[in-house]
mmCIF file of C-alpha atoms and ligand atoms in Angstrom:
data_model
loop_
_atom_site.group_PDB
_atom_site.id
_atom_site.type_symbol
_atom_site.label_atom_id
_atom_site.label_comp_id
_atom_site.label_asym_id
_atom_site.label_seq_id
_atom_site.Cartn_x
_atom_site.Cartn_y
_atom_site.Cartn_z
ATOM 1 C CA UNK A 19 71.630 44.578 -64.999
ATOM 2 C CA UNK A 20 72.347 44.304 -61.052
ATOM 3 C CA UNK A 21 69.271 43.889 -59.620
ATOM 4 C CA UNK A 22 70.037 42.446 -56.583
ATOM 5 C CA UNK A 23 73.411 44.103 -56.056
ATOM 6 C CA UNK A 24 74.904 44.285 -52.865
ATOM 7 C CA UNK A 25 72.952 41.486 -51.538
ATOM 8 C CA UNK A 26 74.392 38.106 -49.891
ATOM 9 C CA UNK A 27 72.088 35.301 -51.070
ATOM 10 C CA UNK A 28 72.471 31.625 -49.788
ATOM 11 C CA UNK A 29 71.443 29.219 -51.993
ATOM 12 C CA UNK A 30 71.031 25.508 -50.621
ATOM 13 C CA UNK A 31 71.057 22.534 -53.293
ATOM 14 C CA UNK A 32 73.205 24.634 -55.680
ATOM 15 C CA UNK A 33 75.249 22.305 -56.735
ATOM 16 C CA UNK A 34 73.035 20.944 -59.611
ATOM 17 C CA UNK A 35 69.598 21.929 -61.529
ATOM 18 C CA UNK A 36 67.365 24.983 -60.186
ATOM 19 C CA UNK A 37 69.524 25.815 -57.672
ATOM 20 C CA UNK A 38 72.944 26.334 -60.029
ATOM 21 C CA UNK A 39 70.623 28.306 -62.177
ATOM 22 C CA UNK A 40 69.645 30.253 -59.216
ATOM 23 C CA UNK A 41 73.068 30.541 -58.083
ATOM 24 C CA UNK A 42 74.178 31.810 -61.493
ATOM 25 C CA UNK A 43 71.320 34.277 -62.647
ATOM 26 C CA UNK A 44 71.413 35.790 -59.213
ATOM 27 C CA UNK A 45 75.455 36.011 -58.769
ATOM 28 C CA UNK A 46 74.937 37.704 -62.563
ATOM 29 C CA UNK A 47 72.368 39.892 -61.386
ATOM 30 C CA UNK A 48 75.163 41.450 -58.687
ATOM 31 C CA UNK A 49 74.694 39.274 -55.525
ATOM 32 C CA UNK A 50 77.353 37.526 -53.444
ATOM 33 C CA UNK A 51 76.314 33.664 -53.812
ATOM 34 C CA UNK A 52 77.078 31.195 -51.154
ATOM 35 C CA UNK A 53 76.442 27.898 -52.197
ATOM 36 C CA UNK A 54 75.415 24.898 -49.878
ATOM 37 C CA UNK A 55 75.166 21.405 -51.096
ATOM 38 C CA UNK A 56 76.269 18.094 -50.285
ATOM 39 C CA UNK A 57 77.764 17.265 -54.029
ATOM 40 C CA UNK A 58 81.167 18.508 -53.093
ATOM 41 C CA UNK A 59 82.667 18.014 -56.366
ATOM 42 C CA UNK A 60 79.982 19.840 -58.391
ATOM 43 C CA UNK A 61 79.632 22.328 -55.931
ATOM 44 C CA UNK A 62 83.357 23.419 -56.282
ATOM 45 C CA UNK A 63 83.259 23.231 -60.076
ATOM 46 C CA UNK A 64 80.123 26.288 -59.884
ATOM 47 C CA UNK A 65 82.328 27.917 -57.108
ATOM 48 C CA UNK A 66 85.506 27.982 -59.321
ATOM 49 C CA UNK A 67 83.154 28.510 -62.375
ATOM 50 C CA UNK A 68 81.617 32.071 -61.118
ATOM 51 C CA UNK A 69 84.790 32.942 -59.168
ATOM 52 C CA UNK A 70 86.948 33.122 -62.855
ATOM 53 C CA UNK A 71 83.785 35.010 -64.037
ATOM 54 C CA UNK A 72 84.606 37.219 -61.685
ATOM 55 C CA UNK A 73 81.978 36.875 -58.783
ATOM 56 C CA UNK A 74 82.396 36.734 -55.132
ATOM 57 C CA UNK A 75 81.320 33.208 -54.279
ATOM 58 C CA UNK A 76 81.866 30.519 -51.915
ATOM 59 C CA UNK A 77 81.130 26.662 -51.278
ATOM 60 C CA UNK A 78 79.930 25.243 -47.947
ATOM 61 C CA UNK A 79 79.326 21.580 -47.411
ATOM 62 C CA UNK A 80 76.187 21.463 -45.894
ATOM 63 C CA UNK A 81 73.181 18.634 -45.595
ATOM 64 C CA UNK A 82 70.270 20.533 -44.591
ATOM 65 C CA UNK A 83 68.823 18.071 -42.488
ATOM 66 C CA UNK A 84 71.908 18.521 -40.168
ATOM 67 C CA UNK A 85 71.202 21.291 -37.451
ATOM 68 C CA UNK A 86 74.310 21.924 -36.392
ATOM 69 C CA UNK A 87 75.899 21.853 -39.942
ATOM 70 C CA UNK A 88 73.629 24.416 -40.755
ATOM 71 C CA UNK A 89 74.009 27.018 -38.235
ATOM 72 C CA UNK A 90 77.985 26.719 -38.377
ATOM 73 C CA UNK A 91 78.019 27.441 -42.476
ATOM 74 C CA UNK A 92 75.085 30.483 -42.248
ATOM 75 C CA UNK A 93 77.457 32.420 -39.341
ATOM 76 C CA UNK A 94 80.255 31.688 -41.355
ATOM 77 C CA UNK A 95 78.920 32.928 -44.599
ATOM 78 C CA UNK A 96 77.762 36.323 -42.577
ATOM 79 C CA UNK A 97 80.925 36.778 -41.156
ATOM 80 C CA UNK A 98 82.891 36.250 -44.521
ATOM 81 C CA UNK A 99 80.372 38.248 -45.988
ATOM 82 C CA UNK A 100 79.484 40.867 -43.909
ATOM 83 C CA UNK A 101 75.480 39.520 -43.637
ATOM 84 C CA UNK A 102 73.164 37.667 -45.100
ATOM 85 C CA UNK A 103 70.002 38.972 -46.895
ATOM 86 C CA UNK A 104 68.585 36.361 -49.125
ATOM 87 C CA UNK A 105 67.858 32.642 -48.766
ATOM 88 C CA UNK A 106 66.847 30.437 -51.625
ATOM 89 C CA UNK A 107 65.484 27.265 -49.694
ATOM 90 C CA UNK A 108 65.523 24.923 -52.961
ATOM 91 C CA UNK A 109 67.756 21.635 -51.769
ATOM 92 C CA UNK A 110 65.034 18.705 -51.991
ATOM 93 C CA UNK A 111 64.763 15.226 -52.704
ATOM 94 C CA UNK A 112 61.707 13.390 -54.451
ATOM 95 C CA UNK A 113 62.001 10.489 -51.833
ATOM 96 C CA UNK A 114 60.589 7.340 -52.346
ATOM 97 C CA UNK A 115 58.238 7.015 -55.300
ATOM 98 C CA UNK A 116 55.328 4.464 -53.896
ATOM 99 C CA UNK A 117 51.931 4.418 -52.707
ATOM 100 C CA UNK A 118 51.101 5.537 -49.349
ATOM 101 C CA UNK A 119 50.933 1.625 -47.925
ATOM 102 C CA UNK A 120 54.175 0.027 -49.606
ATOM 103 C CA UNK A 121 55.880 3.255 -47.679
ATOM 104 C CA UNK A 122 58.202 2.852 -44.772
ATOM 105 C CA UNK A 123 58.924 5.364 -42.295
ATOM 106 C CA UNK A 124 62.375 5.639 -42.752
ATOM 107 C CA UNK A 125 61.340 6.816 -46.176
ATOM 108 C CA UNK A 126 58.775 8.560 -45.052
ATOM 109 C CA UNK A 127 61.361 10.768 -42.315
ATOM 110 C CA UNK A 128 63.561 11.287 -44.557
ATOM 111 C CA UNK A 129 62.227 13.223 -47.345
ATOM 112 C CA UNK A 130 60.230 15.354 -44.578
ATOM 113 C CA UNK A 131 64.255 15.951 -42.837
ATOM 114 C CA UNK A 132 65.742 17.086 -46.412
ATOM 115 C CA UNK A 133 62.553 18.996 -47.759
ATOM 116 C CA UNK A 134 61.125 19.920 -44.550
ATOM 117 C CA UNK A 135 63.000 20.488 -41.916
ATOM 118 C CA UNK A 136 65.650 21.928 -43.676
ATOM 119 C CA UNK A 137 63.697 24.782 -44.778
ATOM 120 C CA UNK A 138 63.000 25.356 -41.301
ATOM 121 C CA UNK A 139 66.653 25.330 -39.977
ATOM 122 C CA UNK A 140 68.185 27.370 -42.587
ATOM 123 C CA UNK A 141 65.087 29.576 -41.852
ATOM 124 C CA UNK A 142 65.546 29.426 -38.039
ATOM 125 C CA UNK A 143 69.621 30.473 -38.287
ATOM 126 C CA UNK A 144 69.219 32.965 -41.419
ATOM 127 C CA UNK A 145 66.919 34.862 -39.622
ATOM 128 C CA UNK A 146 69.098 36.685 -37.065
ATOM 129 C CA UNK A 147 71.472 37.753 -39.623
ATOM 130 C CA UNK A 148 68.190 39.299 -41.100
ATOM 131 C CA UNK A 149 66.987 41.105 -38.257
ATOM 132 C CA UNK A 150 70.407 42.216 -37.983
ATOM 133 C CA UNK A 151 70.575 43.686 -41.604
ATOM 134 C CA UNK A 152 67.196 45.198 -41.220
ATOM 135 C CA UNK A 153 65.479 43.239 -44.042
ATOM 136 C CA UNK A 154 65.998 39.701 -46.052
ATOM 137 C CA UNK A 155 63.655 37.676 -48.499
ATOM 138 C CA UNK A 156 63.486 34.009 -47.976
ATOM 139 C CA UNK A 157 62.689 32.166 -50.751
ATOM 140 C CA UNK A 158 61.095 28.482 -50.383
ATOM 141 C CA UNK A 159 60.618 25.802 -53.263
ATOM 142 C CA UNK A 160 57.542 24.094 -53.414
ATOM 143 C CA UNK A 161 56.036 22.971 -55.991
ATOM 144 C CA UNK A 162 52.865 22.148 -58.031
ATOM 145 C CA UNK A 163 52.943 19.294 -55.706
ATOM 146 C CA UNK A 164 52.164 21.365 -53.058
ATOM 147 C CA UNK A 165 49.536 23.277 -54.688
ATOM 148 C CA UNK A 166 47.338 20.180 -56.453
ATOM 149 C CA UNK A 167 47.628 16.209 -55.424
ATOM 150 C CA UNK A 168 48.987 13.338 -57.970
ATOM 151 C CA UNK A 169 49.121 9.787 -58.030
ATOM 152 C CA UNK A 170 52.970 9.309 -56.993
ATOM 153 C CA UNK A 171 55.046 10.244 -54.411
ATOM 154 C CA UNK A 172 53.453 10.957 -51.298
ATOM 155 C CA UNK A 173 56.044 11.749 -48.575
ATOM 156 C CA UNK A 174 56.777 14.588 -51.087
ATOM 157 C CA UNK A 175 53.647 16.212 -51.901
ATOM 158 C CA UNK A 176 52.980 15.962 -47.618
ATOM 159 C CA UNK A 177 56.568 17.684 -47.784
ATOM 160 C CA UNK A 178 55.842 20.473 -50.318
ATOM 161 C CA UNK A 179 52.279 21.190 -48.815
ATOM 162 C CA UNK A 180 53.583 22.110 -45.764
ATOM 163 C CA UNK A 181 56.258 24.384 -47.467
ATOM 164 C CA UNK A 182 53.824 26.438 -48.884
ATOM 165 C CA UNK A 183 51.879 27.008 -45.336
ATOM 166 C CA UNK A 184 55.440 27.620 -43.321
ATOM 167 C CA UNK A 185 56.284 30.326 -45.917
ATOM 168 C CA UNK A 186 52.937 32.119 -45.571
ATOM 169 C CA UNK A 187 53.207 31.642 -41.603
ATOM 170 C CA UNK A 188 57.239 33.154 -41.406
ATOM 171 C CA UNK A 189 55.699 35.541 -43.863
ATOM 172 C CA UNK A 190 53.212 37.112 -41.019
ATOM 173 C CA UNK A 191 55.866 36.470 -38.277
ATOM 174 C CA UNK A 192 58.446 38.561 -40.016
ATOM 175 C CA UNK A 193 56.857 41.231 -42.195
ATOM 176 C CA UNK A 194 57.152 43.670 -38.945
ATOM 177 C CA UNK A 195 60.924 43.373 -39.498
ATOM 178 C CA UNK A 196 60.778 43.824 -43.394
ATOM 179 C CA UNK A 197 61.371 39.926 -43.591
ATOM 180 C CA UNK A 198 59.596 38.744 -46.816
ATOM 181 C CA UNK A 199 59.067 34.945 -47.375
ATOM 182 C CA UNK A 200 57.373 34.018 -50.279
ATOM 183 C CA UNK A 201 57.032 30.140 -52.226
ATOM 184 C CA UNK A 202 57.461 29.065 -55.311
ATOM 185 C CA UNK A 203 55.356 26.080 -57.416
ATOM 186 C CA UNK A 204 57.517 25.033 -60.205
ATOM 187 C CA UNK A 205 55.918 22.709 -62.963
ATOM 188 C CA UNK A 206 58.000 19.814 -64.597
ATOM 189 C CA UNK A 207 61.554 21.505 -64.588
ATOM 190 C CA UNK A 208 64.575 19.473 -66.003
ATOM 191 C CA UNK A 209 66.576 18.374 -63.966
ATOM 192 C CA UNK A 210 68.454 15.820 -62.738
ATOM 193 C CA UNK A 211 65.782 15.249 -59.925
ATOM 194 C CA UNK A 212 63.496 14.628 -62.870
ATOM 195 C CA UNK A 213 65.256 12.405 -65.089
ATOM 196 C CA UNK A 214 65.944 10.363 -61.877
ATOM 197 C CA UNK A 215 62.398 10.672 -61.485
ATOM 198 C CA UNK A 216 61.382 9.271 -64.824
ATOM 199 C CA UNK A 217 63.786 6.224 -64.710
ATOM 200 C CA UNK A 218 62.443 5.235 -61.341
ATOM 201 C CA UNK A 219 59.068 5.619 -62.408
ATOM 202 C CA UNK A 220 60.083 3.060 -65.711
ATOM 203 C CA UNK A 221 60.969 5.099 -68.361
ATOM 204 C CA UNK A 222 63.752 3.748 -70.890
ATOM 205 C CA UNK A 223 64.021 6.672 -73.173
ATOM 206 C CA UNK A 224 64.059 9.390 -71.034
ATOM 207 C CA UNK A 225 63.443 12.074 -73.949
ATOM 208 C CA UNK A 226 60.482 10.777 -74.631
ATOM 209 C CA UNK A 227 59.044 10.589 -71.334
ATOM 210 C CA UNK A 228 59.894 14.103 -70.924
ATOM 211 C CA UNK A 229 57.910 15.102 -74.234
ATOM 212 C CA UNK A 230 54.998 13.201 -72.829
ATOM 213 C CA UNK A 231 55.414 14.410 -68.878
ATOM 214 C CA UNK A 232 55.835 18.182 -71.390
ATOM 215 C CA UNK A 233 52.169 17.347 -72.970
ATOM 216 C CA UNK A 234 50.418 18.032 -68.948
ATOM 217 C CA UNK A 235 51.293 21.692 -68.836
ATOM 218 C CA UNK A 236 49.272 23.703 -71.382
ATOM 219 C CA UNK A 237 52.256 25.060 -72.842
ATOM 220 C CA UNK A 238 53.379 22.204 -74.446
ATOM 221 C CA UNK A 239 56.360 21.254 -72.829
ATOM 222 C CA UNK A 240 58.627 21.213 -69.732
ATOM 223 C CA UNK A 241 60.381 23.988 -68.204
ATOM 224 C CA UNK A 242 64.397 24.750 -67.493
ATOM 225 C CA UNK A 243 65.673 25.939 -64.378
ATOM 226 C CA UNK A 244 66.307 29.429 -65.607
ATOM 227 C CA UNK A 245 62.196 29.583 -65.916
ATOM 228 C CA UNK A 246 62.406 29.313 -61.994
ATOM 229 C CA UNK A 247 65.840 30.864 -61.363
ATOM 230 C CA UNK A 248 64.226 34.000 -63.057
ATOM 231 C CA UNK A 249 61.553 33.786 -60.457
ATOM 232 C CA UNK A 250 64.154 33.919 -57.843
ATOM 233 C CA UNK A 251 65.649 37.078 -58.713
ATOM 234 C CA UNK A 252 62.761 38.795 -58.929
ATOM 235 C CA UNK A 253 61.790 37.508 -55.362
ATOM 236 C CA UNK A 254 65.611 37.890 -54.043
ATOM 237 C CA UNK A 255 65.498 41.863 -55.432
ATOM 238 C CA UNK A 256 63.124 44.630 -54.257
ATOM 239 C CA UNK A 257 61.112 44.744 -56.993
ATOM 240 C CA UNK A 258 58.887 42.610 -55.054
ATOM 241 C CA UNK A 259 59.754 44.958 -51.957
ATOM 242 C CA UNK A 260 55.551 44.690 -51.600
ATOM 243 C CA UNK A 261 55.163 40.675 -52.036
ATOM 244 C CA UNK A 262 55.265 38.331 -49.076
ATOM 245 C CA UNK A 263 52.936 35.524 -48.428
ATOM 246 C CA UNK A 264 52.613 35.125 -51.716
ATOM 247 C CA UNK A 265 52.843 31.589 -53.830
ATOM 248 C CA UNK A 266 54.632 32.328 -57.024
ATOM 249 C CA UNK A 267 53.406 29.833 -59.788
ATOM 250 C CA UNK A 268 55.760 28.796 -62.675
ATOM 251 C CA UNK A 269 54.070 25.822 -63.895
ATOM 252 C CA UNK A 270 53.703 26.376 -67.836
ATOM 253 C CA UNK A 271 49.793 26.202 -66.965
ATOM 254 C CA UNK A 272 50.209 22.801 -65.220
ATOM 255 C CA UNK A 273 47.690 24.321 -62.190
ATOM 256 C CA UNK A 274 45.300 26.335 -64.727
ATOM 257 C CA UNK A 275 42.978 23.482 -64.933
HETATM 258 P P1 NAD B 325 67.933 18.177 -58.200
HETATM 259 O O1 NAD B 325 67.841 16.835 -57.570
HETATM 260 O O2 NAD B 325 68.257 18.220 -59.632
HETATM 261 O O3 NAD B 325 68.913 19.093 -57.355
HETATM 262 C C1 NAD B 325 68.706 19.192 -55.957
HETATM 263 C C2 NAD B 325 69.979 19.640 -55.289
HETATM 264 O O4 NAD B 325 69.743 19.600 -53.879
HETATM 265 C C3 NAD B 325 71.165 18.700 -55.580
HETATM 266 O O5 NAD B 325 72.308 19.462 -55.841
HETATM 267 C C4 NAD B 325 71.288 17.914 -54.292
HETATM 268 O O6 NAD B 325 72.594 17.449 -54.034
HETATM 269 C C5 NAD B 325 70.836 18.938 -53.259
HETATM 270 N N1 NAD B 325 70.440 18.292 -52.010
HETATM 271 C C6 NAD B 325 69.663 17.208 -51.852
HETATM 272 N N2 NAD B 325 69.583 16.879 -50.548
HETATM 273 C C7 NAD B 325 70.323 17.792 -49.880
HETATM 274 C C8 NAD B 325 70.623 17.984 -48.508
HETATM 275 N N3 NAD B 325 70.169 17.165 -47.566
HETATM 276 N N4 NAD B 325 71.395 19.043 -48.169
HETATM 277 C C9 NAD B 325 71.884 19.874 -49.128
HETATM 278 N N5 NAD B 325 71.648 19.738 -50.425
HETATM 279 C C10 NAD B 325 70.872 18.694 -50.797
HETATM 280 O O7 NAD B 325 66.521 18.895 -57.944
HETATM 281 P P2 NAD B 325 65.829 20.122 -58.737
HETATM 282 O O8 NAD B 325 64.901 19.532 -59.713
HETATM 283 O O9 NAD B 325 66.818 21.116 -59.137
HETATM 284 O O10 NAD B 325 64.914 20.689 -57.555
HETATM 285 C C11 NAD B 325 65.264 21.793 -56.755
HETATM 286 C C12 NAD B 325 64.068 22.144 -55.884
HETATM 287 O O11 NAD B 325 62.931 22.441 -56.696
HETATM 288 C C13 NAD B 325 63.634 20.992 -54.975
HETATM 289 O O12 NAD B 325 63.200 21.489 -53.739
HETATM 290 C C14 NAD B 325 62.475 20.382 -55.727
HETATM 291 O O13 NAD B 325 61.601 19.696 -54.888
HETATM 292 C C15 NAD B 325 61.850 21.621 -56.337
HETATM 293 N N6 NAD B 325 61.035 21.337 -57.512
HETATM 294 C C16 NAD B 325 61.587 20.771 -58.624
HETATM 295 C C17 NAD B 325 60.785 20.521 -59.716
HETATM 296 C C18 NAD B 325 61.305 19.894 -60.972
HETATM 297 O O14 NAD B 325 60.490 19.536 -61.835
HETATM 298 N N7 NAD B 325 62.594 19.763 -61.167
HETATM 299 C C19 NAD B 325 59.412 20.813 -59.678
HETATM 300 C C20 NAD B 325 58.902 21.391 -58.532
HETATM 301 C C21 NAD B 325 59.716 21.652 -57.449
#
C-alpha cells in the first residue's frame, strides 16, 4: 500500500527504536523520509538501508535542542525535497532517573531542551514549509507519562505533560490552515531507551525485567516500535484528514485502569 505517498515526512530520533520503525513503515508506505538524529553512524546505516530498498531518503545531523541546527536541516530538506508535509517529533531522552529532591537543574534543563523544546523548534521551522504546501500533520511523542504520573523520572513526565498540551494548542492555532497536530502515548515500547532504562533503574537480566515491566499493561506484555510506528502512518496519511487535537493511546491497556 502507499498511503502516504507523495508526502515528505521528517522524522527526528530516527536513528534507533520508534523512530527507525517510523522511518521505515512510513518510507514503505510511499513517503520521502528525512531522517534527523545525532547517532551519525546508525543514522547512515537506515539511510543507506532504505536507499538500496529503493526509497528516496536522506540523513541530517541534527540535535534538536540546537535552534539553529534545526532550522538549517528543515530548509534544506524542503529544498531537496520540494516541501515538507509531515513531522514525526519522537527524538527524546528519559533524563535523569531520581526523585524530585536528589535532581539538579542541569538535569532537570536538559531533558526539558531534548524533549521539550525540540518539539517546539522543529514545530516553529516546519511550519512555514506547511503553510506553504497548504496542509502538514505534525506528529508529537508523548507518552503514558504524560497522560498518568509514576514514581520515577520526573523531569520526564513534566516533559511529556507538556507535549501533550503544546500539541492540542498548535492543533487550534493551525487547523485554519489544514495543519493537524495530534500526540501520541506509547506504553512500555522496546527500545533501547528502555533497556537503558531498566539497567539504570537496577535490573541485571534485562529480559526479565521486561516480562515483569510487560505484566503492567493488561495485555500481558510490552510493545515494539512498529505498534507505534503504525500509529504514525495513520496520523502522517489522510485517513485521519478529520483528527487533530487528538491524544492517540497505544499503551497495551497500561492507562485503562
Ligand atoms: P530511544 O532512546 O531508543 O531512541 C531515541 C532516539 O532519539 C535515538 O536515536 C537518539 O539518538 C535520538 N535523540 C536523542 N536526543 C536527541 C537530540 N537531542 N537530537 C536528535 N536526536 C536525539 O528512544 P525510543 O524508546 O525509541 O523513544 C522515542 C520516543 O518515544 C521518545 O520521545 C520517547 O520519550 C517516546 N516514548 C518511548 C516509550 C518507550 O517505552 N520506548 C514510551 C513512551 C514514549
Amino acid at each position: 500500500m502507499q498511503r502516504v505517498s507523495g508526502k515528505t515526512c521528517i522524522i527526528t530520533g530516527a536513528a534507533v527504536g520508534i523512530g527507525r520503525a517510523c522511518a521505515l513503515r512510513l518510507a514503505q508506505e510511499g513517503a520521502r523520509v528525512a531522517l534527523f538524529d545525532v547517532l551519525d553512524e546508525q543514522g547512515r546505516a537506515l539511510e543507506s538501508e532504505l536507499r538500496d530498498a529503493g526509497h528516496e531518503v536522506a540523513y541530517w545531523h541534527v540535535d534538536v535542542a540546537d535552534e539553529a541546527m534545526v532550522r538549517t536541516a528543515i530548509d534544506e530538506v524542503a529544498a531537496r525535497f520540494g516541501g515538507v508535509h509531515v513531522l514525526v517529533n519522537n527524538a527524546g531522552i528519559a533524563g535523569a532517573n531520581k526523585p524530585t529532591h536528589e535532581l539538579t537543574e542541569a538535569e532537570w534543563d536538559r531533558v526539558q531542551a531534548v524533549n521539550v523544546k525540540g518539539v517546539f523548534f522543529c514545530t516553529k521551522h516546519a511550519i512555514p514549509h506547511m503553510r506553504r504546501a497548504g496542509h502538514g500533520s505534525i506528529i508529537n511523542l508523548s507518552s503514558i507519562y504524560g497522560l498518568v504520573g509514576g514514581a520515577d523520572v520526573p523531569p520526564y513526565h513534566a516533559a511529556k505533560g507538556a507535549v501533550r498540551l503544546m500539541s492540542k494548542t498548535d492543533a487550534m492555532y493551525y487547523a485554519p490552515e489544514r495543519i493537524r497536530v495530534n500526540s501520541v502515548h506509547p506504553g512500555y515500547i522496546r527500545t533501547p531507551m528502555v533497556e537503558h532504562h531498566l539497567r539504570d533503574s537496577g535490573a541485571t537480566d534485562i529480559e526479565a525485567a521486561c516480562r515483569d515491566v510487560g505484566l503492567l499493561h493488561p495485555l500481558g506484555h510490552m510493545g515494539e516500535p512498529d505498534d507505534i510506528a503504525w500509529g504514525v502512518v495513520y496520523l502522517a496519511s489522510d485517513e485521519s484528514r478529520f483528527v487533530t487535537g487528538s491524544e492517540l493511546v497505544i499503551d497495551g491497556g497500561y492507562t485503562a485502569r
